[in-house]
Amino acid sequence: DASMTQGEVQYAFSMLDDKLFIVTGLSHRLVSIDTKGTLMLASRDDNMSGIFGQAEFKFADDFKMVLASRWDRSTLHPNQFSPKAAFVWSPAGGHTLRATYNQAFQSPNYSELYLRVKHPLKTVIYYGNPSLIPEKITGYEIGYTGVFQNSIFLTVDGYYNQLKNFVTD
């Protein structure tokens, strides 16, 4: 048995003659899981909350900077802060170049944390690990997007990610 309830609220506004565009908001999720002892020993009732914001500032019609951040708290993992920064240059209509830096996280899922399954043919029991901590991802990206003759869309992206505390089944 499982249920999930989620809500999010956002607010957006512009300032400084539309040179500054801001989006802010918050989200909350409630999760309840009970496998009746088949996959997890105990039922789980968890909640997660996040507060986020993003600001886009236009230095000129063809150049802008984007700054964003998010703070997450949860009963499943320690508090997390995720920042992002990007520079976007539009040298001609329909063409943009961007460079981005960001940090993010991925929390282990319920099976990675709490799974308990007995093998049907062997005397082996598979366990999750409730001591796992979230993966940390630091990303660097560059990209180009172009529209040609209003009919061809081209995008080329390159990225480099560094992962810490990698979790996998």
Tab-separated table of C-alpha atoms in Angstrom:
chain	number	residue	atom	x	y	z
A	1	ASP	CA	0.000	0.000	0.000
A	2	ALA	CA	1.366	3.390	-0.916
A	3	SER	CA	0.144	6.932	-1.215
A	4	MET	CA	1.780	10.198	-2.226
A	5	THR	CA	0.441	13.722	-1.852
A	6	GLN	CA	2.331	16.647	-3.319
A	7	GLY	CA	1.820	20.369	-3.728
A	8	GLU	CA	3.827	23.270	-5.110
A	9	VAL	CA	3.348	27.037	-5.126
A	10	GLN	CA	5.251	29.458	-7.391
A	11	TYR	CA	5.320	33.201	-7.762
A	12	ALA	CA	7.000	35.097	-10.618
A	13	PHE	CA	7.565	38.801	-11.183
A	14	SER	CA	9.719	41.257	-13.142
A	15	MET	CA	11.612	44.327	-11.985
A	16	LEU	CA	13.949	46.999	-13.348
A	17	ASP	CA	12.073	47.511	-16.615
A	18	ASP	CA	11.918	43.735	-17.201
A	19	LYS	CA	15.710	43.334	-16.935
A	20	LEU	CA	15.263	41.187	-13.810
A	21	PHE	CA	12.856	38.230	-13.795
A	22	ILE	CA	12.390	36.288	-10.549
A	23	VAL	CA	10.619	33.007	-9.793
A	24	THR	CA	10.309	31.724	-6.242
A	25	GLY	CA	8.323	28.969	-4.615
A	26	LEU	CA	8.025	26.042	-2.284
A	27	SER	CA	6.961	22.426	-2.502
A	28	HIS	CA	5.919	19.719	-0.047
A	29	ARG	CA	5.408	15.970	-0.467
A	30	LEU	CA	3.974	13.338	1.891
A	31	VAL	CA	4.743	9.654	1.199
A	32	SER	CA	3.307	6.627	2.988
A	33	ILE	CA	4.483	3.088	2.155
A	34	ASP	CA	3.515	-0.203	3.807
A	35	THR	CA	4.565	-3.485	2.156
A	36	LYS	CA	3.021	-5.509	5.017
A	37	GLY	CA	6.458	-6.981	5.716
A	38	THR	CA	6.956	-8.365	2.189
A	39	LEU	CA	9.671	-5.926	1.002
A	40	MET	CA	10.314	-3.728	4.037
A	41	LEU	CA	10.190	-4.703	7.710
A	42	ALA	CA	8.332	-1.567	8.771
A	43	SER	CA	5.986	0.915	7.163
A	44	ARG	CA	7.308	4.390	6.303
A	45	ASP	CA	5.672	7.801	6.578
A	46	ASP	CA	8.004	10.452	5.154
A	47	ASN	CA	7.823	14.068	4.116
A	48	MET	CA	9.985	16.295	1.958
A	49	SER	CA	9.952	20.088	1.577
A	50	GLY	CA	11.785	22.445	-0.745
A	51	ILE	CA	12.222	26.185	-1.148
A	52	PHE	CA	13.531	27.477	-4.474
A	53	GLY	CA	14.265	30.629	-6.389
A	54	GLN	CA	15.651	31.749	-9.725
A	55	ALA	CA	16.729	35.159	-10.971
A	56	GLU	CA	17.431	36.051	-14.614
A	57	PHE	CA	19.195	39.341	-15.211
A	58	LYS	CA	19.506	40.764	-18.742
A	59	PHE	CA	22.722	42.755	-19.092
A	60	ALA	CA	21.778	43.451	-22.710
A	61	ASP	CA	19.247	42.118	-25.222
A	62	ASP	CA	21.726	39.406	-26.236
A	63	PHE	CA	23.305	38.498	-22.858
A	64	LYS	CA	21.803	37.313	-19.560
A	65	MET	CA	22.850	35.594	-16.354
A	66	VAL	CA	20.722	33.070	-14.481
A	67	LEU	CA	21.209	32.306	-10.779
A	68	ALA	CA	19.111	29.686	-9.022
A	69	SER	CA	19.111	27.732	-5.795
A	70	ARG	CA	17.028	25.194	-3.961
A	71	TRP	CA	17.026	24.042	-0.342
A	72	ASP	CA	15.528	20.627	0.464
A	73	ARG	CA	14.768	18.989	3.781
A	74	SER	CA	13.425	15.477	4.276
A	75	THR	CA	12.907	12.712	6.800
A	76	LEU	CA	14.923	10.483	4.405
A	77	HIS	CA	18.154	12.518	4.170
A	78	PRO	CA	20.041	15.487	5.633
A	79	ASN	CA	19.207	18.988	4.390
A	80	GLN	CA	20.556	19.728	0.889
A	81	PHE	CA	21.442	22.971	-0.906
A	82	SER	CA	21.578	23.018	-4.731
A	83	PRO	CA	22.952	26.141	-6.495
A	84	LYS	CA	23.077	26.896	-10.228
A	85	ALA	CA	24.606	29.637	-12.379
A	86	ALA	CA	24.407	30.116	-16.148
A	87	PHE	CA	25.461	32.652	-18.739
A	88	VAL	CA	23.424	32.808	-21.945
A	89	TRP	CA	24.514	34.704	-25.067
A	90	SER	CA	22.252	35.151	-28.093
A	91	PRO	CA	24.488	36.463	-30.899
A	92	ALA	CA	21.631	36.372	-33.459
A	93	GLY	CA	17.896	35.725	-33.444
A	94	GLY	CA	17.162	32.033	-32.892
A	95	HIS	CA	20.731	31.194	-31.768
A	96	THR	CA	22.026	30.891	-28.198
A	97	LEU	CA	25.202	29.759	-26.494
A	98	ARG	CA	25.245	28.936	-22.789
A	99	ALA	CA	27.641	27.918	-20.046
A	100	THR	CA	26.245	26.416	-16.847
A	101	TYR	CA	27.496	25.297	-13.443
A	102	ASN	CA	25.223	23.436	-11.047
A	103	GLN	CA	25.180	21.225	-7.988
A	104	ALA	CA	22.438	18.736	-7.255
A	105	PHE	CA	21.741	15.628	-5.217
A	106	GLN	CA	19.863	12.378	-5.540
A	107	SER	CA	18.567	10.648	-2.454
A	108	PRO	CA	18.731	6.846	-2.284
A	109	ASN	CA	15.334	5.295	-3.065
A	110	TYR	CA	13.276	3.145	-0.708
A	111	SER	CA	14.662	-0.178	-1.962
A	112	GLU	CA	18.260	1.067	-1.644
A	113	LEU	CA	17.503	2.192	1.915
A	114	TYR	CA	15.015	-0.316	3.344
A	115	LEU	CA	14.657	-3.376	1.107
A	116	ARG	CA	14.474	-6.740	2.896
A	117	VAL	CA	13.897	-9.720	0.609
A	118	LYS	CA	14.634	-13.384	1.241
A	119	HIS	CA	15.883	-15.270	-1.813
A	120	PRO	CA	13.261	-17.935	-2.712
A	121	LEU	CA	15.803	-20.737	-3.242
A	122	LYS	CA	18.806	-19.785	-1.090
A	123	THR	CA	19.302	-18.878	2.552
A	124	VAL	CA	20.220	-15.332	1.572
A	125	ILE	CA	18.427	-12.173	2.646
A	126	TYR	CA	18.999	-8.968	0.645
A	127	TYR	CA	19.043	-5.791	2.704
A	128	GLY	CA	18.860	-2.138	1.936
A	129	ASN	CA	21.214	0.192	3.752
A	130	PRO	CA	19.516	2.924	5.827
A	131	SER	CA	22.934	4.552	6.392
A	132	LEU	CA	23.272	5.601	2.736
A	133	ILE	CA	23.601	9.321	2.120
A	134	PRO	CA	22.540	11.286	-0.986
A	135	GLU	CA	24.673	11.294	-4.108
A	136	LYS	CA	26.230	14.676	-4.880
A	137	ILE	CA	26.481	15.793	-8.494
A	138	THR	CA	28.508	18.779	-9.700
A	139	GLY	CA	27.897	19.584	-13.350
A	140	TYR	CA	29.539	21.788	-15.957
A	141	GLU	CA	27.729	22.296	-19.267
A	142	ILE	CA	28.125	24.211	-22.484
A	143	GLY	CA	25.555	24.249	-25.223
A	144	TYR	CA	24.369	25.736	-28.480
A	145	THR	CA	20.809	25.981	-29.748
A	146	GLY	CA	19.895	27.232	-33.197
A	147	VAL	CA	16.820	27.549	-35.384
A	148	PHE	CA	17.413	27.694	-39.134
A	149	GLN	CA	14.801	28.963	-41.614
A	150	ASN	CA	12.065	28.417	-39.009
A	151	SER	CA	12.095	24.682	-39.773
A	152	ILE	CA	15.339	23.116	-38.504
A	153	PHE	CA	16.133	23.014	-34.792
A	154	LEU	CA	19.699	22.114	-33.798
A	155	THR	CA	21.081	21.656	-30.320
A	156	VAL	CA	24.587	20.587	-29.316
A	157	ASP	CA	25.445	20.088	-25.655
A	158	GLY	CA	28.561	19.029	-23.828
A	159	TYR	CA	28.754	18.295	-20.148
A	160	TYR	CA	31.069	17.000	-17.464
A	161	ASN	CA	29.654	15.648	-14.188
A	162	GLN	CA	31.441	14.737	-10.990
A	163	LEU	CA	29.613	12.303	-8.709
A	164	LYS	CA	30.287	11.634	-5.022
A	165	ASN	CA	28.702	8.962	-2.803
A	166	PHE	CA	27.377	7.126	-5.882
A	167	VAL	CA	24.517	4.753	-5.049
A	168	THR	CA	23.288	1.924	-7.261
A	169	ASP	CA	21.456	-1.358	-6.877
